[in-house]
mmCIF file of C-alpha atoms in Angstrom:
data_model
loop_
_atom_site.group_PDB
_atom_site.id
_atom_site.type_symbol
_atom_site.label_atom_id
_atom_site.label_comp_id
_atom_site.label_asym_id
_atom_site.label_seq_id
_atom_site.Cartn_x
_atom_site.Cartn_y
_atom_site.Cartn_z
ATOM 1 C CA MET A 1 -22.744 5.034 0.090
ATOM 2 C CA LYS A 2 -21.873 7.760 -2.952
ATOM 3 C CA GLU A 3 -22.525 6.400 -6.267
ATOM 4 C CA LEU A 4 -20.054 4.640 -8.026
ATOM 5 C CA ILE A 5 -18.962 5.364 -10.849
ATOM 6 C CA LEU A 6 -17.645 3.498 -14.332
ATOM 7 C CA SER A 7 -14.061 2.862 -13.168
ATOM 8 C CA GLN A 8 -15.099 2.154 -9.438
ATOM 9 C CA GLN A 9 -17.521 -0.170 -10.789
ATOM 10 C CA TYR A 10 -15.212 -2.041 -12.811
ATOM 11 C CA ALA A 11 -12.245 -2.186 -10.549
ATOM 12 C CA LEU A 12 -14.991 -3.908 -7.797
ATOM 13 C CA LEU A 13 -16.467 -6.329 -9.925
ATOM 14 C CA ALA A 14 -12.591 -6.952 -11.199
ATOM 15 C CA LEU A 15 -10.039 -6.551 -8.864
ATOM 16 C CA ASN A 16 -11.779 -9.210 -6.421
ATOM 17 C CA GLY A 17 -9.535 -12.054 -5.835
ATOM 18 C CA GLN A 18 -6.471 -10.619 -7.410
ATOM 19 C CA GLU A 19 -3.177 -10.366 -6.075
ATOM 20 C CA SER A 20 -2.961 -7.522 -3.937
ATOM 21 C CA LEU A 21 0.813 -7.677 -3.514
ATOM 22 C CA HIS A 22 2.691 -8.585 -6.984
ATOM 23 C CA PRO A 23 2.055 -8.161 -10.083
ATOM 24 C CA SER A 24 0.384 -10.880 -12.553
ATOM 25 C CA VAL A 25 -1.081 -10.836 -16.393
ATOM 26 C CA ALA A 26 -4.269 -10.701 -14.946
ATOM 27 C CA LYS A 27 -4.178 -7.247 -12.981
ATOM 28 C CA ASN A 28 -2.377 -5.833 -15.658
ATOM 29 C CA ALA A 29 -4.868 -6.534 -17.594
ATOM 30 C CA VAL A 30 -7.672 -5.112 -15.143
ATOM 31 C CA LEU A 31 -4.985 -1.899 -14.925
ATOM 32 C CA ARG A 32 -5.047 -1.240 -18.277
ATOM 33 C CA ALA A 33 -9.297 -1.199 -18.745
ATOM 34 C CA ILE A 34 -9.129 0.836 -15.473
ATOM 35 C CA ALA A 35 -7.024 3.665 -16.876
ATOM 36 C CA ALA A 36 -9.061 3.440 -20.456
ATOM 37 C CA ALA A 37 -12.748 3.218 -17.611
ATOM 38 C CA ARG A 38 -11.374 7.143 -16.410
ATOM 39 C CA VAL A 39 -11.262 8.417 -20.101
ATOM 40 C CA LEU A 40 -14.761 7.418 -21.185
ATOM 41 C CA GLU A 41 -17.017 8.259 -17.188
ATOM 42 C CA THR A 42 -15.695 11.140 -18.657
ATOM 43 C CA GLU A 43 -17.361 11.109 -21.696
ATOM 44 C CA LEU A 44 -20.545 9.954 -20.198
ATOM 45 C CA GLY A 45 -20.984 12.309 -17.648
ATOM 46 C CA ARG A 46 -21.390 14.763 -20.184
ATOM 47 C CA ASP A 47 -25.515 15.468 -20.473
ATOM 48 C CA THR A 48 -25.097 15.117 -24.252
ATOM 49 C CA ASN A 49 -22.609 13.463 -26.462
ATOM 50 C CA SER A 50 -22.273 13.637 -29.998
ATOM 51 C CA PHE A 51 -21.507 10.432 -31.314
ATOM 52 C CA SER A 52 -17.454 12.061 -32.861
ATOM 53 C CA GLU A 53 -17.470 12.981 -29.242
ATOM 54 C CA PHE A 54 -17.667 9.687 -27.832
ATOM 55 C CA SER A 55 -15.079 8.077 -30.597
ATOM 56 C CA ALA A 56 -12.856 10.452 -30.040
ATOM 57 C CA ALA A 57 -13.104 9.610 -26.456
ATOM 58 C CA LEU A 58 -13.252 6.180 -27.264
ATOM 59 C CA GLN A 59 -10.073 6.006 -29.383
ATOM 60 C CA LYS A 60 -8.266 7.605 -26.849
ATOM 61 C CA ALA A 61 -8.992 5.329 -24.238
ATOM 62 C CA VAL A 62 -7.593 2.483 -26.234
ATOM 63 C CA GLN A 63 -4.933 4.054 -26.503
ATOM 64 C CA ILE A 64 -4.112 4.869 -23.616
ATOM 65 C CA ALA A 65 -5.040 1.399 -21.862
ATOM 66 C CA LYS A 66 -2.127 -0.018 -25.143
ATOM 67 C CA THR A 67 0.254 2.211 -24.302
ATOM 68 C CA LEU A 68 -0.198 2.122 -20.044
ATOM 69 C CA LYS A 69 3.079 1.569 -18.685
ATOM 70 C CA LYS A 70 4.016 -0.424 -15.258
ATOM 71 C CA LYS A 71 4.509 2.852 -12.977
ATOM 72 C CA GLU A 72 0.861 4.296 -14.214
ATOM 73 C CA ALA A 73 -0.528 1.222 -13.754
ATOM 74 C CA SER A 74 0.957 1.058 -10.108
ATOM 75 C CA GLN A 75 -0.544 4.354 -9.737
ATOM 76 C CA ILE A 76 -3.700 3.559 -11.102
ATOM 77 C CA GLU A 77 -4.545 0.385 -8.398
ATOM 78 C CA GLN A 78 -3.067 2.927 -5.945
ATOM 79 C CA GLU A 79 -5.078 5.211 -6.549
ATOM 80 C CA VAL A 80 -8.355 3.529 -6.516
ATOM 81 C CA VAL A 81 -8.253 0.827 -4.326
ATOM 82 C CA ASN A 82 -7.427 4.210 -1.479
ATOM 83 C CA ALA A 83 -10.425 4.966 -2.714
ATOM 84 C CA LEU A 84 -12.898 2.114 -3.090
ATOM 85 C CA LYS A 85 -10.833 1.272 0.877
ATOM 86 C CA ALA A 86 -11.752 5.134 2.164
ATOM 87 C CA GLU A 87 -15.849 3.656 0.851
ATOM 88 C CA GLU A 88 -14.988 0.323 2.815
ATOM 89 C CA LEU A 89 -16.029 -2.047 -0.593
ATOM 90 C CA LEU A 90 -12.679 -3.103 -1.402
ATOM 91 C CA LYS A 91 -10.143 -4.850 1.562
ATOM 92 C CA GLU A 92 -7.285 -6.997 1.796
ATOM 93 C CA VAL A 93 -7.218 -10.507 2.978
ATOM 94 C CA PRO A 94 -4.977 -13.684 3.251
ATOM 95 C CA ASP A 95 -4.811 -14.945 -0.578
ATOM 96 C CA LEU A 96 -6.218 -18.776 -1.753
ATOM 97 C CA LEU A 97 -3.611 -19.467 -2.733
ATOM 98 C CA GLY A 98 -1.494 -19.671 -0.088
ATOM 99 C CA CYS A 99 -3.328 -23.047 1.342
ATOM 100 C CA ASP A 100 -2.005 -24.627 -1.377
ATOM 101 C CA MET A 101 0.588 -27.022 -0.526
ATOM 102 C CA ASP A 102 3.157 -25.784 -2.901
ATOM 103 C CA TYR A 103 2.823 -22.186 -0.928
ATOM 104 C CA ASP A 104 2.026 -22.897 2.486
ATOM 105 C CA THR A 105 5.226 -24.086 3.784
ATOM 106 C CA SER A 106 7.202 -21.003 1.371
ATOM 107 C CA GLY A 107 6.644 -18.285 3.570
ATOM 108 C CA ILE A 108 6.153 -16.200 0.930
ATOM 109 C CA GLU A 109 3.170 -13.556 2.114
ATOM 110 C CA LEU A 110 0.287 -13.831 -0.860
ATOM 111 C CA LYS A 111 -2.639 -11.070 -0.189
ATOM 112 C CA ALA A 112 -5.858 -10.702 -2.535
ATOM 113 C CA TYR A 113 -8.101 -8.300 -2.547
ATOM 114 C CA LEU A 114 -11.690 -8.948 -1.727
ATOM 115 C CA SER A 115 -14.881 -6.553 -2.459
ATOM 116 C CA ASP A 116 -17.368 -5.989 -0.106
ATOM 117 C CA GLU A 117 -20.613 -8.436 -0.868
ATOM 118 C CA ILE A 118 -22.881 -6.068 -0.836
ATOM 119 C CA SER A 119 -21.618 -3.613 -3.292
ATOM 120 C CA TYR A 120 -20.249 -6.399 -5.626
ATOM 121 C CA VAL A 121 -23.631 -8.566 -6.131
ATOM 122 C CA ARG A 122 -25.509 -5.157 -6.674
ATOM 123 C CA ILE A 123 -22.957 -4.247 -9.662
ATOM 124 C CA LYS A 124 -23.207 -7.545 -11.165
ATOM 125 C CA GLU A 125 -26.635 -8.436 -11.100
ATOM 126 C CA GLY A 126 -27.881 -4.676 -12.382
ATOM 127 C CA LEU A 127 -24.953 -5.314 -15.535
ATOM 128 C CA ARG A 128 -26.298 -9.117 -16.125
ATOM 129 C CA ALA A 129 -30.068 -7.745 -15.972
ATOM 130 C CA GLU A 130 -29.654 -5.008 -18.229
ATOM 131 C CA ILE A 131 -27.893 -7.983 -20.896
ATOM 132 C CA LEU A 132 -29.729 -10.545 -20.183
ATOM 133 C CA GLU A 133 -32.940 -9.207 -20.362
ATOM 134 C CA ASP A 134 -35.455 -7.667 -22.839
ATOM 135 C CA GLY A 135 -34.962 -4.019 -23.919
ATOM 136 C CA PRO A 136 -32.234 -1.382 -24.691
ATOM 137 C CA ILE A 137 -28.668 -0.927 -23.283
ATOM 138 C CA SER A 138 -27.683 1.466 -21.637
ATOM 139 C CA LEU A 139 -24.563 3.276 -22.775
ATOM 140 C CA GLU A 140 -22.630 2.911 -19.407
ATOM 141 C CA TYR A 141 -23.293 -1.041 -18.660
ATOM 142 C CA ALA A 142 -22.298 -1.406 -22.918
ATOM 143 C CA VAL A 143 -19.122 0.204 -21.452
ATOM 144 C CA LEU A 144 -19.220 -1.730 -18.550
ATOM 145 C CA LEU A 145 -19.950 -4.688 -20.117
ATOM 146 C CA TRP A 146 -16.945 -4.050 -23.032
ATOM 147 C CA LEU A 147 -14.081 -3.369 -20.256
ATOM 148 C CA LEU A 148 -14.647 -6.745 -18.949
ATOM 149 C CA ARG A 149 -14.686 -8.221 -22.067
ATOM 150 C CA GLU A 150 -11.585 -6.933 -22.964
ATOM 151 C CA SER A 151 -9.831 -7.470 -19.525
ATOM 152 C CA GLY A 152 -11.146 -11.301 -19.924
ATOM 153 C CA CYS A 153 -13.853 -11.220 -16.970
ATOM 154 C CA ILE A 154 -16.872 -11.670 -19.376
ATOM 155 C CA HIS A 155 -16.610 -15.214 -18.018
ATOM 156 C CA ASP A 156 -16.212 -14.258 -14.309
ATOM 157 C CA LEU A 157 -20.525 -13.154 -14.764
ATOM 158 C CA PHE A 158 -22.242 -14.911 -17.776
ATOM 159 C CA SER A 159 -22.099 -18.202 -18.459
ATOM 160 C CA ILE A 160 -20.792 -20.206 -20.850
ATOM 161 C CA SER A 161 -24.175 -20.373 -22.241
ATOM 162 C CA GLU A 162 -25.037 -16.541 -21.198
ATOM 163 C CA GLN A 163 -22.163 -15.781 -23.297
ATOM 164 C CA SER A 164 -24.144 -16.399 -26.924
ATOM 165 C CA ARG A 165 -27.314 -13.722 -25.041
ATOM 166 C CA VAL A 166 -24.731 -11.498 -24.788
ATOM 167 C CA GLU A 167 -22.978 -11.881 -28.469
ATOM 168 C CA GLU A 168 -26.824 -11.251 -29.418
ATOM 169 C CA ARG A 169 -27.784 -8.685 -27.320
ATOM 170 C CA MET A 170 -24.504 -6.460 -28.278
ATOM 171 C CA THR A 171 -24.900 -7.138 -32.366
ATOM 172 C CA GLU A 172 -28.638 -6.096 -32.321
ATOM 173 C CA THR A 173 -27.703 -2.925 -30.045
ATOM 174 C CA ALA A 174 -24.650 -2.149 -32.310
ATOM 175 C CA ALA A 175 -26.525 -2.597 -35.622
ATOM 176 C CA GLN A 176 -29.155 -0.048 -34.506
ATOM 177 C CA ASP A 177 -26.584 2.619 -33.153
ATOM 178 C CA GLU A 178 -23.128 3.410 -34.441
ATOM 179 C CA GLN A 179 -21.945 4.313 -31.460
ATOM 180 C CA TYR A 180 -22.254 0.791 -29.503
ATOM 181 C CA ARG A 181 -21.010 -0.653 -32.853
ATOM 182 C CA THR A 182 -17.439 1.715 -32.346
ATOM 183 C CA LEU A 183 -18.145 0.235 -29.105
ATOM 184 C CA TRP A 184 -18.188 -3.112 -29.827
ATOM 185 C CA GLU A 185 -15.293 -3.092 -32.772
ATOM 186 C CA ALA A 186 -12.504 -1.476 -30.463
ATOM 187 C CA GLU A 187 -9.785 -3.951 -28.879
ATOM 188 C CA PHE A 188 -7.164 -2.974 -26.320
ATOM 189 C CA HIS A 189 -6.074 -6.520 -25.170
ATOM 190 C CA SER A 190 -2.489 -7.784 -26.045
ATOM 191 C CA ILE A 191 -1.783 -9.834 -28.745
ATOM 192 C CA PHE A 192 -0.611 -12.334 -26.481
ATOM 193 C CA GLU A 193 -4.154 -12.443 -24.392
ATOM 194 C CA GLY A 194 -5.839 -12.548 -28.007
ATOM 195 C CA VAL A 195 -3.824 -15.661 -28.720
ATOM 196 C CA MET A 196 -5.202 -17.061 -24.886
ATOM 197 C CA ASN A 197 -8.475 -15.721 -26.290
ATOM 198 C CA ARG A 198 -8.269 -18.209 -29.164
ATOM 199 C CA PHE A 199 -6.859 -20.577 -27.482
ATOM 200 C CA VAL A 200 -9.869 -20.561 -25.003
ATOM 201 C CA LYS A 201 -12.330 -20.681 -27.953
ATOM 202 C CA THR A 202 -10.605 -23.587 -29.019
ATOM 203 C CA LYS A 203 -10.111 -25.418 -26.034
ATOM 204 C CA SER A 204 -14.580 -24.936 -25.023
ATOM 205 C CA LYS A 205 -15.519 -26.883 -28.436
ATOM 206 C CA LEU A 206 -12.763 -29.696 -27.295
ATOM 207 C CA PHE A 207 -14.147 -30.397 -23.995
ATOM 208 C CA LYS A 208 -18.251 -29.947 -23.170
ATOM 209 C CA ASN A 209 -18.216 -31.148 -19.402
ATOM 210 C CA PRO A 210 -19.542 -28.471 -17.785
ATOM 211 C CA TYR A 211 -17.394 -29.213 -14.712
ATOM 212 C CA LEU A 212 -14.154 -28.189 -16.902
ATOM 213 C CA GLU A 213 -15.881 -24.511 -17.198
ATOM 214 C CA GLY A 214 -13.327 -22.181 -16.301
ATOM 215 C CA VAL A 215 -9.757 -24.579 -15.297
ATOM 216 C CA ASN A 216 -7.140 -24.031 -16.603
ATOM 217 C CA LEU A 217 -3.897 -24.472 -15.309
ATOM 218 C CA ALA A 218 -1.724 -23.732 -18.175
ATOM 219 C CA PHE A 219 -2.595 -20.260 -18.655
ATOM 220 C CA PRO A 220 -4.128 -18.792 -15.123
ATOM 221 C CA TYR A 221 -4.287 -15.588 -16.725
ATOM 222 C CA LEU A 222 -7.557 -16.734 -19.082
ATOM 223 C CA ASP A 223 -9.923 -17.752 -16.293
ATOM 224 C CA ARG A 224 -8.121 -15.739 -13.590
ATOM 225 C CA ARG A 225 -8.997 -17.811 -11.045
ATOM 226 C CA LYS A 226 -6.609 -19.963 -8.736
ATOM 227 C CA SER A 227 -6.863 -23.698 -8.123
ATOM 228 C CA VAL A 228 -6.301 -24.624 -4.852
ATOM 229 C CA PHE A 229 -4.315 -28.304 -3.626
ATOM 230 C CA ILE A 230 -4.758 -29.176 0.039
ATOM 231 C CA ASP A 231 -3.012 -32.438 0.805
ATOM 232 C CA MET A 232 -4.548 -34.362 3.483
ATOM 233 C CA VAL A 233 -5.729 -37.994 3.572
ATOM 234 C CA ILE A 234 -8.744 -39.193 1.367
ATOM 235 C CA TRP A 235 -8.608 -42.284 1.499
ATOM 236 C CA GLY A 236 -12.577 -44.242 3.088
ATOM 237 C CA THR A 237 -14.075 -40.850 3.293
ATOM 238 C CA ASN A 238 -16.861 -39.604 0.888
ATOM 239 C CA VAL A 239 -17.911 -36.267 -0.098
ATOM 240 C CA ALA A 240 -19.368 -34.715 2.284
ATOM 241 C CA ASP A 241 -16.371 -35.463 4.349
ATOM 242 C CA ARG A 242 -14.063 -34.785 2.425
ATOM 243 C CA ARG A 243 -15.509 -30.704 2.171
ATOM 244 C CA ALA A 244 -16.475 -30.362 5.522
ATOM 245 C CA VAL A 245 -11.892 -31.291 6.287
ATOM 246 C CA ALA A 246 -11.907 -28.757 3.329
ATOM 247 C CA VAL A 247 -13.727 -26.140 5.426
ATOM 248 C CA GLU A 248 -12.940 -27.027 8.307
ATOM 249 C CA TYR A 249 -9.059 -26.401 7.288
ATOM 250 C CA LEU A 250 -10.020 -22.959 5.798
ATOM 251 C CA SER A 251 -11.838 -21.836 8.838
ATOM 252 C CA LYS A 252 -9.075 -22.546 10.828
ATOM 253 C CA LYS A 253 -6.528 -20.274 8.145
ATOM 254 C CA GLY A 254 -9.112 -16.968 8.464
ATOM 255 C CA PHE A 255 -11.402 -17.681 5.092
ATOM 256 C CA THR A 256 -14.889 -17.194 5.543
ATOM 257 C CA VAL A 257 -16.263 -20.293 4.612
ATOM 258 C CA GLU A 258 -20.531 -20.925 3.004
ATOM 259 C CA GLU A 259 -21.511 -24.271 1.620
ATOM 260 C CA ILE A 260 -23.944 -23.376 -0.924
ATOM 261 C CA ARG A 261 -26.952 -25.646 -2.432
ATOM 262 C CA ILE A 262 -26.777 -25.538 -6.013
ATOM 263 C CA GLY A 263 -28.956 -28.096 -7.892
ATOM 264 C CA SER A 264 -28.038 -31.824 -6.951
ATOM 265 C CA GLU A 265 -24.042 -30.018 -5.490
ATOM 266 C CA THR A 266 -22.502 -28.374 -2.671
ATOM 267 C CA LEU A 267 -19.991 -25.530 -3.284
ATOM 268 C CA LEU A 268 -18.022 -23.988 -0.722
ATOM 269 C CA LYS A 269 -18.113 -20.154 -1.331
ATOM 270 C CA ILE A 270 -15.279 -18.289 -0.519
ATOM 271 C CA GLY A 271 -14.430 -14.407 -1.212
ATOM 272 C CA ASN A 272 -17.436 -14.121 -3.800
ATOM 273 C CA ILE A 273 -16.109 -17.382 -5.720
ATOM 274 C CA TYR A 274 -17.383 -20.434 -5.763
ATOM 275 C CA TYR A 275 -15.401 -23.385 -5.479
ATOM 276 C CA ARG A 276 -15.614 -27.556 -6.497
ATOM 277 C CA ILE A 277 -14.368 -30.368 -4.400
ATOM 278 C CA PHE A 278 -12.467 -32.789 -6.466
ATOM 279 C CA PRO A 279 -10.150 -35.780 -4.832
ATOM 280 C CA MET A 280 -6.932 -35.299 -6.643
ATOM 281 C CA THR A 281 -3.099 -37.306 -6.097
ATOM 282 C CA LYS A 282 -0.264 -34.742 -6.406
ATOM 283 C CA THR A 283 3.211 -36.729 -6.532
ATOM 284 C CA ALA A 284 6.217 -34.529 -5.237
ATOM 285 C CA TYR A 285 9.494 -36.391 -4.945
ATOM 286 C CA LYS A 286 7.738 -39.223 -6.725
ATOM 287 C CA VAL A 287 5.593 -39.661 -3.720
ATOM 288 C CA PRO A 288 2.106 -39.537 -4.043
ATOM 289 C CA ILE A 289 -0.026 -37.244 -1.947
ATOM 290 C CA GLN A 290 -3.846 -37.430 -1.461
ATOM 291 C CA GLY A 291 -5.382 -34.745 -1.433
ATOM 292 C CA VAL A 292 -8.628 -32.446 -2.323
ATOM 293 C CA ASN A 293 -8.326 -29.750 -5.621
ATOM 294 C CA LEU A 294 -10.867 -26.696 -5.452
ATOM 295 C CA VAL A 295 -11.211 -25.603 -8.399
ATOM 296 C CA PRO A 296 -13.238 -22.446 -9.684
ATOM 297 C CA ALA A 297 -16.802 -23.328 -10.878
ATOM 298 C CA TYR A 298 -18.117 -20.625 -13.167
ATOM 299 C CA TRP A 299 -21.653 -21.082 -13.118
#
């Protein structure tokens, strides 16, 4: 496998799990970040670069991201996706949302991007080690982190407690180097996304239960992942029974499901994403329907 450039590394992290056939606020944020990455990867590829050159490239990247049109975004998506598919690093699979009761019988085709697991983990763990551990932070990793922040993907890679460490590390680095300071102060997310991010900060202060981390049904963009309700009879069953039934159902639907033991609980790993299972009753036409809810588990 050839060495991936910045925009491709970012795309493998951010496109994973995103709808491939339909537009969404979350995917649009990712595509704007890819457009910005393309500008900055050229600058980062130089043998030497001055602060003025980097600053100019950053301003250009931010402007392109802010003004990206739908047609341009669609073209960027196809170019990046085709390049990654050619390297067998990205593919399209059935979207887990298609298993949700509201979509299962709708006849709507839903597909999602799935990143190659080995490459996904390698990029993710490389970034986590660079940011969380002591030592200098390379400018390329700092830019990758910034792209994830601006497109709402930070919590896919760092837990809430780790995000404090991320902020601390970047604040320290920014105080020592003006390139990092300029980068960390730059923003291209839209006003709408900014409002949503403020909502998340408020919500995190109100809800301290760790099981609520990453759960947001009102604004799917914020957490990017989908909560899926599978209708089934669960009366008289225990947690293991419900999990076994859910695994069997998803396997029949063509999904590769792994049961992962983490601490005292067992999560389901589906397409590089971890889920918890909760019993739930959903009402349709005033009729209570028993089932389970698959909720993205952020670590």
